[in-house]
Every structure is written in C-alpha cells, then in structure tokens.
Amino acid sequence: NAGVIQTPRHKVTGKGQEATLWCEPISGHSAVFWYRQTIVQGLEFLTYFRNQAPIDDSGMPKERFSAQMPNQSHSTLKIQSTQPQDSAVYLCASSLPGGGGAETLYFGSGTRLTVL
Amino acid sequence: GEKVEQHESTLSVREGDSAVINCTYTDTASSYFPWYKQEAGKSLHFVIDIRSNVDRKQSQRLIVLLDKKAKRFSLHITATQPEDSAIYFCAARDNNAGAKLTFGGGTRLTVRP
C-alpha cells in the first residue's frame, strides 16, 4: 500500500498561470479530501468527495479553484490564474467511513505550490 | 461553522516529562475529536481520537480527555521521548456537517534531552 500519492511534489508557477494538482487516494477508500496548509492560516479545508461525488466545497475560493474526481483512482485540484496568496502546501487525504462518525484521514505528502 | 483553537503554539518539555496540549471548539454538535501528528518534513498522520460518548481514552503513552461542558479537549503525552517532537494538530467534526474535519492551528512540541 503506497498510501495517498500526490503529484507533483513541488510546483512553481508565474502569477496568472494555471496549476493542476493530482491526488491518487488509497485503493478502496471512498472519500477524498483537499486541504491547504500555510503558516498563517494553518490547515484549511477546501473540498471533499464521497464515492466520486462532490459533497462539500465550502472551503473553495469560488472563482479560480475547482476540483474533480473523474474516477475512484484520482482527484485533481485546479487553480486558474494563480496568485501569490495561493502559495501553500496542498494536502490530499483519503478515508474509509468509520463507525460512529470516526473516520481516519490518511494524508499524502502534499504539493508545495509557489506562485511567483 | 466550527472553530477549533489550539492554545499552545509551542511547547517544550524535558525528556521523560509529560506534555499537555489543549484545544477548545465552538460547535456543540461536534462529536468526534482526532489528533494528528506532523513530523519535520512529513505529512500528517493520525495518532489518537475520542468520541463524545466518552470522556477519556488512552493508547499507550497518549491520553485524550474530553470536557463537553467546557467544549475542551486535551492530549496528554506521558514519558515523552525525542521522537515525540513534532507539530500536533487537534481537530473536530460535526457529524451533521458531513465528514470534514476542522483543525486547530497546531502545537510545535519539542522534547529536550
């Protein structure tokens, strides 16, 4: 079991360019979560999918961010017209539903996005 | 929505002593409280959790206490070891709001030899 795989590990974009981040969840896990980690804001929830269906995107900046899960083996987070404030580590996690609401998230190593 | 506050941003203890990290939450509907650990240069991994139907849970050297009345929970690490040095994040989940976790800001724990 390779765990949650995120690619690329590092991405540098120029202001205004597009960035696409990839996540491969653990095989058999039914939920995929995206979080953003910065020193200032900490860990911010962005969005999550259950059985490939979008469930909650309340943390997504509406205009430039989008996420998809076209199949059970990968999810993408796309940021259009990147801005310096988008610089962060983007974390993907997957999980299996647990009893009583307990659901352990397994995090990938993250993609460090730097917008120049 | 839920807000989780982690009271200590940094904590330094001597090896062998106990460390306590405190968190508070705002949403009375929250019922699941996990803790995650992030070692230097690595991603987060789960360490222990507690559900609202109990007020104490122990796993080896880790103890989690939950005070629902005060909306407070804490992680106690006993007999600390150098490998306990990491950033610890507390989190809360309101089951009525789906599966997303709201995280605290993190506590950087340093265990001094």
mmCIF file with all atom_site columns, C-alpha atoms in Angstrom:
data_model
loop_
_atom_site.group_PDB
_atom_site.id
_atom_site.type_symbol
_atom_site.label_atom_id
_atom_site.label_alt_id
_atom_site.label_comp_id
_atom_site.label_asym_id
_atom_site.label_entity_id
_atom_site.label_seq_id
_atom_site.pdbx_PDB_ins_code
_atom_site.Cartn_x
_atom_site.Cartn_y
_atom_site.Cartn_z
_atom_site.occupancy
_atom_site.B_iso_or_equiv
_atom_site.pdbx_formal_charge
_atom_site.auth_seq_id
_atom_site.auth_comp_id
_atom_site.auth_asym_id
_atom_site.auth_atom_id
_atom_site.pdbx_PDB_model_num
ATOM 1   C CA . ASN A 1 1   ? 0.000   0.000  0.000   1.00 0.00 ? 1   ASN A CA 1
ATOM 2   C CA . ALA A 1 2   ? 1.725   3.128  -1.239  1.00 0.00 ? 2   ALA A CA 1
ATOM 3   C CA . GLY A 1 3   ? -0.501  5.489  0.682   1.00 0.00 ? 3   GLY A CA 1
ATOM 4   C CA . VAL A 1 4   ? -2.006  8.629  -0.800  1.00 0.00 ? 4   VAL A CA 1
ATOM 5   C CA . ILE A 1 5   ? 0.085   9.794  -3.720  1.00 0.00 ? 5   ILE A CA 1
ATOM 6   C CA . GLN A 1 6   ? 0.262   13.447 -4.672  1.00 0.00 ? 6   GLN A CA 1
ATOM 7   C CA . THR A 1 7   ? 1.989   14.838 -7.721  1.00 0.00 ? 7   THR A CA 1
ATOM 8   C CA . PRO A 1 8   ? 3.923   16.943 -8.330  1.00 0.00 ? 8   PRO A CA 1
ATOM 9   C CA . ARG A 1 9   ? 5.731   17.381 -5.016  1.00 0.00 ? 9   ARG A CA 1
ATOM 10  C CA . HIS A 1 10  ? 6.668   20.925 -5.942  1.00 0.00 ? 10  HIS A CA 1
ATOM 11  C CA . LYS A 1 11  ? 5.203   23.288 -8.463  1.00 0.00 ? 11  LYS A CA 1
ATOM 12  C CA . VAL A 1 12  ? 6.309   26.791 -9.310  1.00 0.00 ? 12  VAL A CA 1
ATOM 13  C CA . THR A 1 13  ? 4.049   28.964 -11.431 1.00 0.00 ? 13  THR A CA 1
ATOM 14  C CA . GLY A 1 14  ? 4.079   32.531 -12.548 1.00 0.00 ? 14  GLY A CA 1
ATOM 15  C CA . LYS A 1 15  ? 1.305   34.837 -11.479 1.00 0.00 ? 15  LYS A CA 1
ATOM 16  C CA . GLY A 1 16  ? -1.705  34.322 -13.719 1.00 0.00 ? 16  GLY A CA 1
ATOM 17  C CA . GLN A 1 17  ? -0.783  30.814 -14.823 1.00 0.00 ? 17  GLN A CA 1
ATOM 18  C CA . GLU A 1 18  ? -2.795  27.687 -14.181 1.00 0.00 ? 18  GLU A CA 1
ATOM 19  C CA . ALA A 1 19  ? -1.812  24.927 -11.772 1.00 0.00 ? 19  ALA A CA 1
ATOM 20  C CA . THR A 1 20  ? -3.217  21.405 -11.670 1.00 0.00 ? 20  THR A CA 1
ATOM 21  C CA . LEU A 1 21  ? -2.522  19.210 -8.674  1.00 0.00 ? 21  LEU A CA 1
ATOM 22  C CA . TRP A 1 22  ? -3.092  15.461 -8.688  1.00 0.00 ? 22  TRP A CA 1
ATOM 23  C CA . CYS A 1 23  ? -4.076  13.039 -5.979  1.00 0.00 ? 23  CYS A CA 1
ATOM 24  C CA . GLU A 1 24  ? -4.316  9.262  -6.043  1.00 0.00 ? 24  GLU A CA 1
ATOM 25  C CA . PRO A 1 25  ? -6.191  8.017  -2.958  1.00 0.00 ? 25  PRO A CA 1
ATOM 26  C CA . ILE A 1 26  ? -5.564  4.729  -1.215  1.00 0.00 ? 26  ILE A CA 1
ATOM 27  C CA . SER A 1 27  ? -7.231  1.959  -3.161  1.00 0.00 ? 27  SER A CA 1
ATOM 28  C CA . GLY A 1 28  ? -10.655 1.178  -1.734  1.00 0.00 ? 28  GLY A CA 1
ATOM 29  C CA . HIS A 1 29  ? -11.060 4.445  0.131   1.00 0.00 ? 29  HIS A CA 1
ATOM 30  C CA . SER A 1 30  ? -14.354 6.093  -0.629  1.00 0.00 ? 30  SER A CA 1
ATOM 31  C CA . ALA A 1 31  ? -13.649 9.691  0.357   1.00 0.00 ? 31  ALA A CA 1
ATOM 32  C CA . VAL A 1 32  ? -11.078 12.203 -0.846  1.00 0.00 ? 32  VAL A CA 1
ATOM 33  C CA . PHE A 1 33  ? -10.378 15.492 0.918   1.00 0.00 ? 33  PHE A CA 1
ATOM 34  C CA . TRP A 1 34  ? -8.353  18.528 -0.107  1.00 0.00 ? 34  TRP A CA 1
ATOM 35  C CA . TYR A 1 35  ? -6.774  20.835 2.463   1.00 0.00 ? 35  TYR A CA 1
ATOM 36  C CA . ARG A 1 36  ? -4.417  23.780 2.165   1.00 0.00 ? 36  ARG A CA 1
ATOM 37  C CA . GLN A 1 37  ? -1.660  24.395 4.712   1.00 0.00 ? 37  GLN A CA 1
ATOM 38  C CA . THR A 1 38  ? 0.060   27.726 5.284   1.00 0.00 ? 38  THR A CA 1
ATOM 39  C CA . ILE A 1 39  ? 1.981   29.151 8.204   1.00 0.00 ? 39  ILE A CA 1
ATOM 40  C CA . VAL A 1 40  ? -0.524  31.968 8.653   1.00 0.00 ? 40  VAL A CA 1
ATOM 41  C CA . GLN A 1 41  ? -3.847  30.157 8.101   1.00 0.00 ? 41  GLN A CA 1
ATOM 42  C CA . GLY A 1 42  ? -2.878  26.684 9.244   1.00 0.00 ? 42  GLY A CA 1
ATOM 43  C CA . LEU A 1 43  ? -4.865  23.783 7.806   1.00 0.00 ? 43  LEU A CA 1
ATOM 44  C CA . GLU A 1 44  ? -7.830  24.981 5.779   1.00 0.00 ? 44  GLU A CA 1
ATOM 45  C CA . PHE A 1 45  ? -10.470 22.623 4.437   1.00 0.00 ? 45  PHE A CA 1
ATOM 46  C CA . LEU A 1 46  ? -11.162 23.100 0.753   1.00 0.00 ? 46  LEU A CA 1
ATOM 47  C CA . THR A 1 47  ? -13.444 20.345 -0.510  1.00 0.00 ? 47  THR A CA 1
ATOM 48  C CA . TYR A 1 48  ? -14.250 16.660 -0.357  1.00 0.00 ? 48  TYR A CA 1
ATOM 49  C CA . PHE A 1 49  ? -15.745 13.866 -2.423  1.00 0.00 ? 49  PHE A CA 1
ATOM 50  C CA . ARG A 1 50  ? -17.509 10.697 -1.382  1.00 0.00 ? 50  ARG A CA 1
ATOM 51  C CA . ASN A 1 51  ? -17.741 7.881  -3.915  1.00 0.00 ? 51  ASN A CA 1
ATOM 52  C CA . GLN A 1 52  ? -16.552 10.417 -6.519  1.00 0.00 ? 52  GLN A CA 1
ATOM 53  C CA . ALA A 1 53  ? -19.471 12.779 -5.858  1.00 0.00 ? 53  ALA A CA 1
ATOM 54  C CA . PRO A 1 54  ? -18.698 16.290 -4.588  1.00 0.00 ? 54  PRO A CA 1
ATOM 55  C CA . ILE A 1 55  ? -20.112 16.618 -1.080  1.00 0.00 ? 55  ILE A CA 1
ATOM 56  C CA . ASP A 1 56  ? -18.821 19.851 0.401   1.00 0.00 ? 56  ASP A CA 1
ATOM 57  C CA . ASP A 1 57  ? -16.854 22.568 -1.353  1.00 0.00 ? 57  ASP A CA 1
ATOM 58  C CA . SER A 1 58  ? -17.470 25.233 1.254   1.00 0.00 ? 58  SER A CA 1
ATOM 59  C CA . GLY A 1 59  ? -13.768 25.969 1.638   1.00 0.00 ? 59  GLY A CA 1
ATOM 60  C CA . MET A 1 60  ? -13.031 26.525 -2.016  1.00 0.00 ? 60  MET A CA 1
ATOM 61  C CA . PRO A 1 61  ? -12.362 30.057 -3.251  1.00 0.00 ? 61  PRO A CA 1
ATOM 62  C CA . LYS A 1 62  ? -15.186 30.163 -5.738  1.00 0.00 ? 62  LYS A CA 1
ATOM 63  C CA . GLU A 1 63  ? -13.764 31.925 -8.708  1.00 0.00 ? 63  GLU A CA 1
ATOM 64  C CA . ARG A 1 64  ? -10.446 30.301 -9.504  1.00 0.00 ? 64  ARG A CA 1
ATOM 65  C CA . PHE A 1 65  ? -10.449 26.953 -7.731  1.00 0.00 ? 65  PHE A CA 1
ATOM 66  C CA . SER A 1 66  ? -12.101 23.788 -8.952  1.00 0.00 ? 66  SER A CA 1
ATOM 67  C CA . ALA A 1 67  ? -11.803 20.137 -8.010  1.00 0.00 ? 67  ALA A CA 1
ATOM 68  C CA . GLN A 1 68  ? -12.868 16.995 -9.741  1.00 0.00 ? 68  GLN A CA 1
ATOM 69  C CA . MET A 1 69  ? -12.851 13.288 -9.185  1.00 0.00 ? 69  MET A CA 1
ATOM 70  C CA . PRO A 1 70  ? -13.425 11.667 -12.561 1.00 0.00 ? 70  PRO A CA 1
ATOM 71  C CA . ASN A 1 71  ? -12.792 8.153  -11.277 1.00 0.00 ? 71  ASN A CA 1
ATOM 72  C CA . GLN A 1 72  ? -12.141 6.400  -7.988  1.00 0.00 ? 72  GLN A CA 1
ATOM 73  C CA . SER A 1 73  ? -8.402  6.396  -8.512  1.00 0.00 ? 73  SER A CA 1
ATOM 74  C CA . HIS A 1 74  ? -7.674  10.077 -8.798  1.00 0.00 ? 74  HIS A CA 1
ATOM 75  C CA . SER A 1 75  ? -8.761  13.592 -7.991  1.00 0.00 ? 75  SER A CA 1
ATOM 76  C CA . THR A 1 76  ? -7.484  16.907 -9.304  1.00 0.00 ? 76  THR A CA 1
ATOM 77  C CA . LEU A 1 77  ? -7.419  20.394 -7.884  1.00 0.00 ? 77  LEU A CA 1
ATOM 78  C CA . LYS A 1 78  ? -7.121  23.110 -10.481 1.00 0.00 ? 78  LYS A CA 1
ATOM 79  C CA . ILE A 1 79  ? -6.238  26.706 -9.742  1.00 0.00 ? 79  ILE A CA 1
ATOM 80  C CA . GLN A 1 80  ? -6.708  29.163 -12.559 1.00 0.00 ? 80  GLN A CA 1
ATOM 81  C CA . SER A 1 81  ? -4.923  32.485 -12.774 1.00 0.00 ? 81  SER A CA 1
ATOM 82  C CA . THR A 1 82  ? -2.734  31.695 -9.756  1.00 0.00 ? 82  THR A CA 1
ATOM 83  C CA . GLN A 1 83  ? -1.932  34.485 -7.348  1.00 0.00 ? 83  GLN A CA 1
ATOM 84  C CA . PRO A 1 84  ? 0.931   34.774 -4.830  1.00 0.00 ? 84  PRO A CA 1
ATOM 85  C CA . GLN A 1 85  ? -1.561  34.237 -1.985  1.00 0.00 ? 85  GLN A CA 1
ATOM 86  C CA . ASP A 1 86  ? -2.287  30.779 -3.422  1.00 0.00 ? 86  ASP A CA 1
ATOM 87  C CA . SER A 1 87  ? 1.213   29.701 -2.409  1.00 0.00 ? 87  SER A CA 1
ATOM 88  C CA . ALA A 1 88  ? 0.776   26.893 0.099   1.00 0.00 ? 88  ALA A CA 1
ATOM 89  C CA . VAL A 1 89  ? 1.127   23.178 0.611   1.00 0.00 ? 89  VAL A CA 1
ATOM 90  C CA . TYR A 1 90  ? -1.935  21.470 -0.792  1.00 0.00 ? 90  TYR A CA 1
ATOM 91  C CA . LEU A 1 91  ? -2.747  18.247 1.011   1.00 0.00 ? 91  LEU A CA 1
ATOM 92  C CA . CYS A 1 92  ? -4.926  15.431 -0.208  1.00 0.00 ? 92  CYS A CA 1
ATOM 93  C CA . ALA A 1 93  ? -6.308  12.817 2.145   1.00 0.00 ? 93  ALA A CA 1
ATOM 94  C CA . SER A 1 94  ? -8.462  9.760  1.709   1.00 0.00 ? 94  SER A CA 1
ATOM 95  C CA . SER A 1 95  ? -10.553 7.754  4.127   1.00 0.00 ? 95  SER A CA 1
ATOM 96  C CA . LEU A 1 96  ? -12.943 4.914  4.715   1.00 0.00 ? 96  LEU A CA 1
ATOM 97  C CA . PRO A 1 97  ? -16.139 5.638  6.626   1.00 0.00 ? 97  PRO A CA 1
ATOM 98  C CA . GLY A 1 98  ? -15.796 4.641  10.257  1.00 0.00 ? 98  GLY A CA 1
ATOM 99  C CA . GLY A 1 99  ? -18.355 3.688  12.881  1.00 0.00 ? 99  GLY A CA 1
ATOM 100 C CA . GLY A 1 100 ? -19.918 6.447  14.941  1.00 0.00 ? 100 GLY A CA 1
ATOM 101 C CA . GLY A 1 101 ? -18.547 9.170  12.740  1.00 0.00 ? 101 GLY A CA 1
ATOM 102 C CA . ALA A 1 102 ? -14.949 8.185  13.338  1.00 0.00 ? 102 ALA A CA 1
ATOM 103 C CA . GLU A 1 103 ? -13.143 8.404  10.028  1.00 0.00 ? 103 GLU A CA 1
ATOM 104 C CA . THR A 1 104 ? -9.368  8.486  9.935   1.00 0.00 ? 104 THR A CA 1
ATOM 105 C CA . LEU A 1 105 ? -7.838  10.617 7.227   1.00 0.00 ? 105 LEU A CA 1
ATOM 106 C CA . TYR A 1 106 ? -4.704  9.350  5.513   1.00 0.00 ? 106 TYR A CA 1
ATOM 107 C CA . PHE A 1 107 ? -2.754  12.288 4.152   1.00 0.00 ? 107 PHE A CA 1
ATOM 108 C CA . GLY A 1 108 ? -0.453  12.437 1.188   1.00 0.00 ? 108 GLY A CA 1
ATOM 109 C CA . SER A 1 109 ? 2.890   14.218 1.296   1.00 0.00 ? 109 SER A CA 1
ATOM 110 C CA . GLY A 1 110 ? 1.399   17.301 -0.293  1.00 0.00 ? 110 GLY A CA 1
ATOM 111 C CA . THR A 1 111 ? 2.174   19.528 -3.237  1.00 0.00 ? 111 THR A CA 1
ATOM 112 C CA . ARG A 1 112 ? 4.065   22.691 -2.421  1.00 0.00 ? 112 ARG A CA 1
ATOM 113 C CA . LEU A 1 113 ? 2.792   25.383 -4.768  1.00 0.00 ? 113 LEU A CA 1
ATOM 114 C CA . THR A 1 114 ? 4.845   28.530 -5.147  1.00 0.00 ? 114 THR A CA 1
ATOM 115 C CA . VAL A 1 115 ? 3.397   31.385 -7.188  1.00 0.00 ? 115 VAL A CA 1
ATOM 116 C CA . LEU A 1 116 ? 5.988   33.958 -8.195  1.00 0.00 ? 116 LEU A CA 1
ATOM 117 C CA . GLY B 2 1   ? -19.181 26.881 11.321  1.00 0.00 ? 1   GLY B CA 1
ATOM 118 C CA . GLU B 2 2   ? -16.941 25.065 13.733  1.00 0.00 ? 2   GLU B CA 1
ATOM 119 C CA . LYS B 2 3   ? -13.820 26.804 15.021  1.00 0.00 ? 3   LYS B CA 1
ATOM 120 C CA . VAL B 2 4   ? -11.060 24.954 16.831  1.00 0.00 ? 4   VAL B CA 1
ATOM 121 C CA . GLU B 2 5   ? -8.478  26.803 18.844  1.00 0.00 ? 5   GLU B CA 1
ATOM 122 C CA . GLN B 2 6   ? -5.238  25.286 19.961  1.00 0.00 ? 6   GLN B CA 1
ATOM 123 C CA . HIS B 2 7   ? -3.961  27.189 22.938  1.00 0.00 ? 7   HIS B CA 1
ATOM 124 C CA . GLU B 2 8   ? -0.261  26.440 22.856  1.00 0.00 ? 8   GLU B CA 1
ATOM 125 C CA . SER B 2 9   ? 1.547   27.256 19.648  1.00 0.00 ? 9   SER B CA 1
ATOM 126 C CA . THR B 2 10  ? 4.810   25.927 21.049  1.00 0.00 ? 10  THR B CA 1
ATOM 127 C CA . LEU B 2 11  ? 5.625   23.637 23.954  1.00 0.00 ? 11  LEU B CA 1
ATOM 128 C CA . SER B 2 12  ? 8.984   22.481 25.229  1.00 0.00 ? 12  SER B CA 1
ATOM 129 C CA . VAL B 2 13  ? 9.403   19.702 27.753  1.00 0.00 ? 13  VAL B CA 1
ATOM 130 C CA . ARG B 2 14  ? 12.272  17.652 29.099  1.00 0.00 ? 14  ARG B CA 1
ATOM 131 C CA . GLU B 2 15  ? 12.538  14.052 28.003  1.00 0.00 ? 15  GLU B CA 1
ATOM 132 C CA . GLY B 2 16  ? 10.584  11.852 30.369  1.00 0.00 ? 16  GLY B CA 1
ATOM 133 C CA . ASP B 2 17  ? 8.213   14.618 31.469  1.00 0.00 ? 17  ASP B CA 1
ATOM 134 C CA . SER B 2 18  ? 4.591   14.874 30.381  1.00 0.00 ? 18  SER B CA 1
ATOM 135 C CA . ALA B 2 19  ? 3.287   17.255 27.722  1.00 0.00 ? 19  ALA B CA 1
ATOM 136 C CA . VAL B 2 20  ? -0.250  18.608 27.576  1.00 0.00 ? 20  VAL B CA 1
ATOM 137 C CA . ILE B 2 21  ? -1.831  20.284 24.573  1.00 0.00 ? 21  ILE B CA 1
ATOM 138 C CA . ASN B 2 22  ? -5.200  21.945 24.968  1.00 0.00 ? 22  ASN B CA 1
ATOM 139 C CA . CYS B 2 23  ? -7.895  22.665 22.405  1.00 0.00 ? 23  CYS B CA 1
ATOM 140 C CA . THR B 2 24  ? -11.311 24.257 22.519  1.00 0.00 ? 24  THR B CA 1
ATOM 141 C CA . TYR B 2 25  ? -14.106 24.087 19.990  1.00 0.00 ? 25  TYR B CA 1
ATOM 142 C CA . THR B 2 26  ? -17.245 26.122 19.400  1.00 0.00 ? 26  THR B CA 1
ATOM 143 C CA . ASP B 2 27  ? -19.878 23.828 17.913  1.00 0.00 ? 27  ASP B CA 1
ATOM 144 C CA . THR B 2 28  ? -21.834 21.820 20.484  1.00 0.00 ? 28  THR B CA 1
ATOM 145 C CA . ALA B 2 29  ? -22.803 19.409 17.698  1.00 0.00 ? 29  ALA B CA 1
ATOM 146 C CA . SER B 2 30  ? -19.211 18.258 17.271  1.00 0.00 ? 30  SER B CA 1
ATOM 147 C CA . SER B 2 31  ? -18.836 14.681 18.392  1.00 0.00 ? 31  SER B CA 1
ATOM 148 C CA . TYR B 2 32  ? -15.529 13.373 17.084  1.00 0.00 ? 32  TYR B CA 1
ATOM 149 C CA . PHE B 2 33  ? -12.113 14.734 18.040  1.00 0.00 ? 33  PHE B CA 1
ATOM 150 C CA . PRO B 2 34  ? -8.970  13.296 16.445  1.00 0.00 ? 34  PRO B CA 1
ATOM 151 C CA . TRP B 2 35  ? -5.354  14.290 16.862  1.00 0.00 ? 35  TRP B CA 1
ATOM 152 C CA . TYR B 2 36  ? -2.771  14.271 14.093  1.00 0.00 ? 36  TYR B CA 1
ATOM 153 C CA . LYS B 2 37  ? 0.997   14.497 14.222  1.00 0.00 ? 37  LYS B CA 1
ATOM 154 C CA . GLN B 2 38  ? 3.261   16.116 11.656  1.00 0.00 ? 38  GLN B CA 1
ATOM 155 C CA . GLU B 2 39  ? 6.950   15.380 11.913  1.00 0.00 ? 39  GLU B CA 1
ATOM 156 C CA . ALA B 2 40  ? 9.508   17.621 10.274  1.00 0.00 ? 40  ALA B CA 1
ATOM 157 C CA . GLY B 2 41  ? 9.283   17.453 6.505   1.00 0.00 ? 41  GLY B CA 1
ATOM 158 C CA . LYS B 2 42  ? 6.475   14.912 6.561   1.00 0.00 ? 42  LYS B CA 1
ATOM 159 C CA . SER B 2 43  ? 2.737   14.930 6.201   1.00 0.00 ? 43  SER B CA 1
ATOM 160 C CA . LEU B 2 44  ? 0.145   14.462 8.898   1.00 0.00 ? 44  LEU B CA 1
ATOM 161 C CA . HIS B 2 45  ? -0.699  11.132 10.379  1.00 0.00 ? 45  HIS B CA 1
ATOM 162 C CA . PHE B 2 46  ? -3.367  10.101 12.824  1.00 0.00 ? 46  PHE B CA 1
ATOM 163 C CA . VAL B 2 47  ? -2.356  9.410  16.421  1.00 0.00 ? 47  VAL B CA 1
ATOM 164 C CA . ILE B 2 48  ? -5.478  9.103  18.570  1.00 0.00 ? 48  ILE B CA 1
ATOM 165 C CA . ASP B 2 49  ? -9.088  10.170 18.701  1.00 0.00 ? 49  ASP B CA 1
ATOM 166 C CA . ILE B 2 50  ? -12.007 10.416 21.105  1.00 0.00 ? 50  ILE B CA 1
ATOM 167 C CA . ARG B 2 51  ? -15.742 10.375 20.525  1.00 0.00 ? 51  ARG B CA 1
ATOM 168 C CA . SER B 2 52  ? -18.215 12.368 22.521  1.00 0.00 ? 52  SER B CA 1
ATOM 169 C CA . ASN B 2 53  ? -19.707 9.328  24.227  1.00 0.00 ? 53  ASN B CA 1
ATOM 170 C CA . VAL B 2 54  ? -16.600 9.012  26.434  1.00 0.00 ? 54  VAL B CA 1
ATOM 171 C CA . ASP B 2 55  ? -14.512 11.499 28.355  1.00 0.00 ? 55  ASP B CA 1
ATOM 172 C CA . ARG B 2 56  ? -11.187 9.674  28.407  1.00 0.00 ? 56  ARG B CA 1
ATOM 173 C CA . LYS B 2 57  ? -9.233  7.464  26.061  1.00 0.00 ? 57  LYS B CA 1
ATOM 174 C CA . GLN B 2 58  ? -5.739  6.075  26.361  1.00 0.00 ? 58  GLN B CA 1
ATOM 175 C CA . SER B 2 59  ? -3.426  4.474  23.853  1.00 0.00 ? 59  SER B CA 1
ATOM 176 C CA . GLN B 2 60  ? -0.047  3.597  25.314  1.00 0.00 ? 60  GLN B CA 1
ATOM 177 C CA . ARG B 2 61  ? 1.566   6.911  26.309  1.00 0.00 ? 61  ARG B CA 1
ATOM 178 C CA . LEU B 2 62  ? -1.207  9.055  24.813  1.00 0.00 ? 62  LEU B CA 1
ATOM 179 C CA . ILE B 2 63  ? -4.266  10.135 26.775  1.00 0.00 ? 63  ILE B CA 1
ATOM 180 C CA . VAL B 2 64  ? -7.096  12.244 25.407  1.00 0.00 ? 64  VAL B CA 1
ATOM 181 C CA . LEU B 2 65  ? -9.546  13.968 27.740  1.00 0.00 ? 65  LEU B CA 1
ATOM 182 C CA . LEU B 2 66  ? -12.830 15.498 26.626  1.00 0.00 ? 66  LEU B CA 1
ATOM 183 C CA . ASP B 2 67  ? -14.914 18.001 28.602  1.00 0.00 ? 67  ASP B CA 1
ATOM 184 C CA . LYS B 2 68  ? -18.078 18.504 26.597  1.00 0.00 ? 68  LYS B CA 1
ATOM 185 C CA . LYS B 2 69  ? -19.485 21.039 29.003  1.00 0.00 ? 69  LYS B CA 1
ATOM 186 C CA . ALA B 2 70  ? -16.477 23.293 28.565  1.00 0.00 ? 70  ALA B CA 1
ATOM 187 C CA . LYS B 2 71  ? -16.070 22.323 24.903  1.00 0.00 ? 71  LYS B CA 1
ATOM 188 C CA . ARG B 2 72  ? -12.482 21.474 25.606  1.00 0.00 ? 72  ARG B CA 1
ATOM 189 C CA . PHE B 2 73  ? -10.260 18.511 24.870  1.00 0.00 ? 73  PHE B CA 1
ATOM 190 C CA . SER B 2 74  ? -6.632  17.816 25.514  1.00 0.00 ? 74  SER B CA 1
ATOM 191 C CA . LEU B 2 75  ? -3.812  15.495 24.526  1.00 0.00 ? 75  LEU B CA 1
ATOM 192 C CA . HIS B 2 76  ? -1.509  14.244 27.243  1.00 0.00 ? 76  HIS B CA 1
ATOM 193 C CA . ILE B 2 77  ? 1.766   12.610 26.227  1.00 0.00 ? 77  ILE B CA 1
ATOM 194 C CA . THR B 2 78  ? 3.392   10.841 29.151  1.00 0.00 ? 78  THR B CA 1
ATOM 195 C CA . ALA B 2 79  ? 7.055   9.878  29.488  1.00 0.00 ? 79  ALA B CA 1
ATOM 196 C CA . THR B 2 80  ? 7.957   11.961 26.465  1.00 0.00 ? 80  THR B CA 1
ATOM 197 C CA . GLN B 2 81  ? 10.684  10.804 24.102  1.00 0.00 ? 81  GLN B CA 1
ATOM 198 C CA . PRO B 2 82  ? 12.664  12.724 21.471  1.00 0.00 ? 82  PRO B CA 1
ATOM 199 C CA . GLU B 2 83  ? 10.610  11.096 18.719  1.00 0.00 ? 83  GLU B CA 1
ATOM 200 C CA . ASP B 2 84  ? 7.526   12.798 20.135  1.00 0.00 ? 84  ASP B CA 1
ATOM 201 C CA . SER B 2 85  ? 8.913   16.101 18.849  1.00 0.00 ? 85  SER B CA 1
ATOM 202 C CA . ALA B 2 86  ? 6.546   17.223 16.105  1.00 0.00 ? 86  ALA B CA 1
ATOM 203 C CA . ILE B 2 87  ? 3.632   19.519 15.393  1.00 0.00 ? 87  ILE B CA 1
ATOM 204 C CA . TYR B 2 88  ? 0.379   18.217 16.829  1.00 0.00 ? 88  TYR B CA 1
ATOM 205 C CA . PHE B 2 89  ? -2.983  19.224 15.416  1.00 0.00 ? 89  PHE B CA 1
ATOM 206 C CA . CYS B 2 90  ? -6.298  18.774 17.133  1.00 0.00 ? 90  CYS B CA 1
ATOM 207 C CA . ALA B 2 91  ? -9.487  18.627 15.097  1.00 0.00 ? 91  ALA B CA 1
ATOM 208 C CA . ALA B 2 92  ? -13.238 18.408 15.474  1.00 0.00 ? 92  ALA B CA 1
ATOM 209 C CA . ARG B 2 93  ? -16.037 17.037 13.363  1.00 0.00 ? 93  ARG B CA 1
ATOM 210 C CA . ASP B 2 94  ? -19.697 17.847 13.480  1.00 0.00 ? 94  ASP B CA 1
ATOM 211 C CA . ASN B 2 95  ? -21.426 14.757 12.152  1.00 0.00 ? 95  ASN B CA 1
ATOM 212 C CA . ASN B 2 96  ? -24.331 16.877 10.989  1.00 0.00 ? 96  ASN B CA 1
ATOM 213 C CA . ALA B 2 97  ? -21.974 18.735 8.700   1.00 0.00 ? 97  ALA B CA 1
ATOM 214 C CA . GLY B 2 98  ? -20.529 15.710 6.951   1.00 0.00 ? 98  GLY B CA 1
ATOM 215 C CA . ALA B 2 99  ? -17.104 14.242 7.239   1.00 0.00 ? 99  ALA B CA 1
ATOM 216 C CA . LYS B 2 100 ? -14.865 17.298 7.076   1.00 0.00 ? 100 LYS B CA 1
ATOM 217 C CA . LEU B 2 101 ? -12.513 17.989 9.949   1.00 0.00 ? 101 LEU B CA 1
ATOM 218 C CA . THR B 2 102 ? -11.816 21.466 11.278  1.00 0.00 ? 102 THR B CA 1
ATOM 219 C CA . PHE B 2 103 ? -8.249  21.696 12.549  1.00 0.00 ? 103 PHE B CA 1
ATOM 220 C CA . GLY B 2 104 ? -6.625  23.777 15.217  1.00 0.00 ? 104 GLY B CA 1
ATOM 221 C CA . GLY B 2 105 ? -3.565  25.856 14.437  1.00 0.00 ? 105 GLY B CA 1
ATOM 222 C CA . GLY B 2 106 ? -1.056  23.278 15.630  1.00 0.00 ? 106 GLY B CA 1
ATOM 223 C CA . THR B 2 107 ? 1.333   22.990 18.572  1.00 0.00 ? 107 THR B CA 1
ATOM 224 C CA . ARG B 2 108 ? 5.029   22.518 17.981  1.00 0.00 ? 108 ARG B CA 1
ATOM 225 C CA . LEU B 2 109 ? 6.259   20.168 20.689  1.00 0.00 ? 109 LEU B CA 1
ATOM 226 C CA . THR B 2 110 ? 9.968   19.959 21.389  1.00 0.00 ? 110 THR B CA 1
ATOM 227 C CA . VAL B 2 111 ? 11.271  17.258 23.700  1.00 0.00 ? 111 VAL B CA 1
ATOM 228 C CA . ARG B 2 112 ? 14.653  18.279 25.115  1.00 0.00 ? 112 ARG B CA 1
ATOM 229 C CA . PRO B 2 113 ? 17.170  15.588 26.060  1.00 0.00 ? 113 PRO B CA 1
#
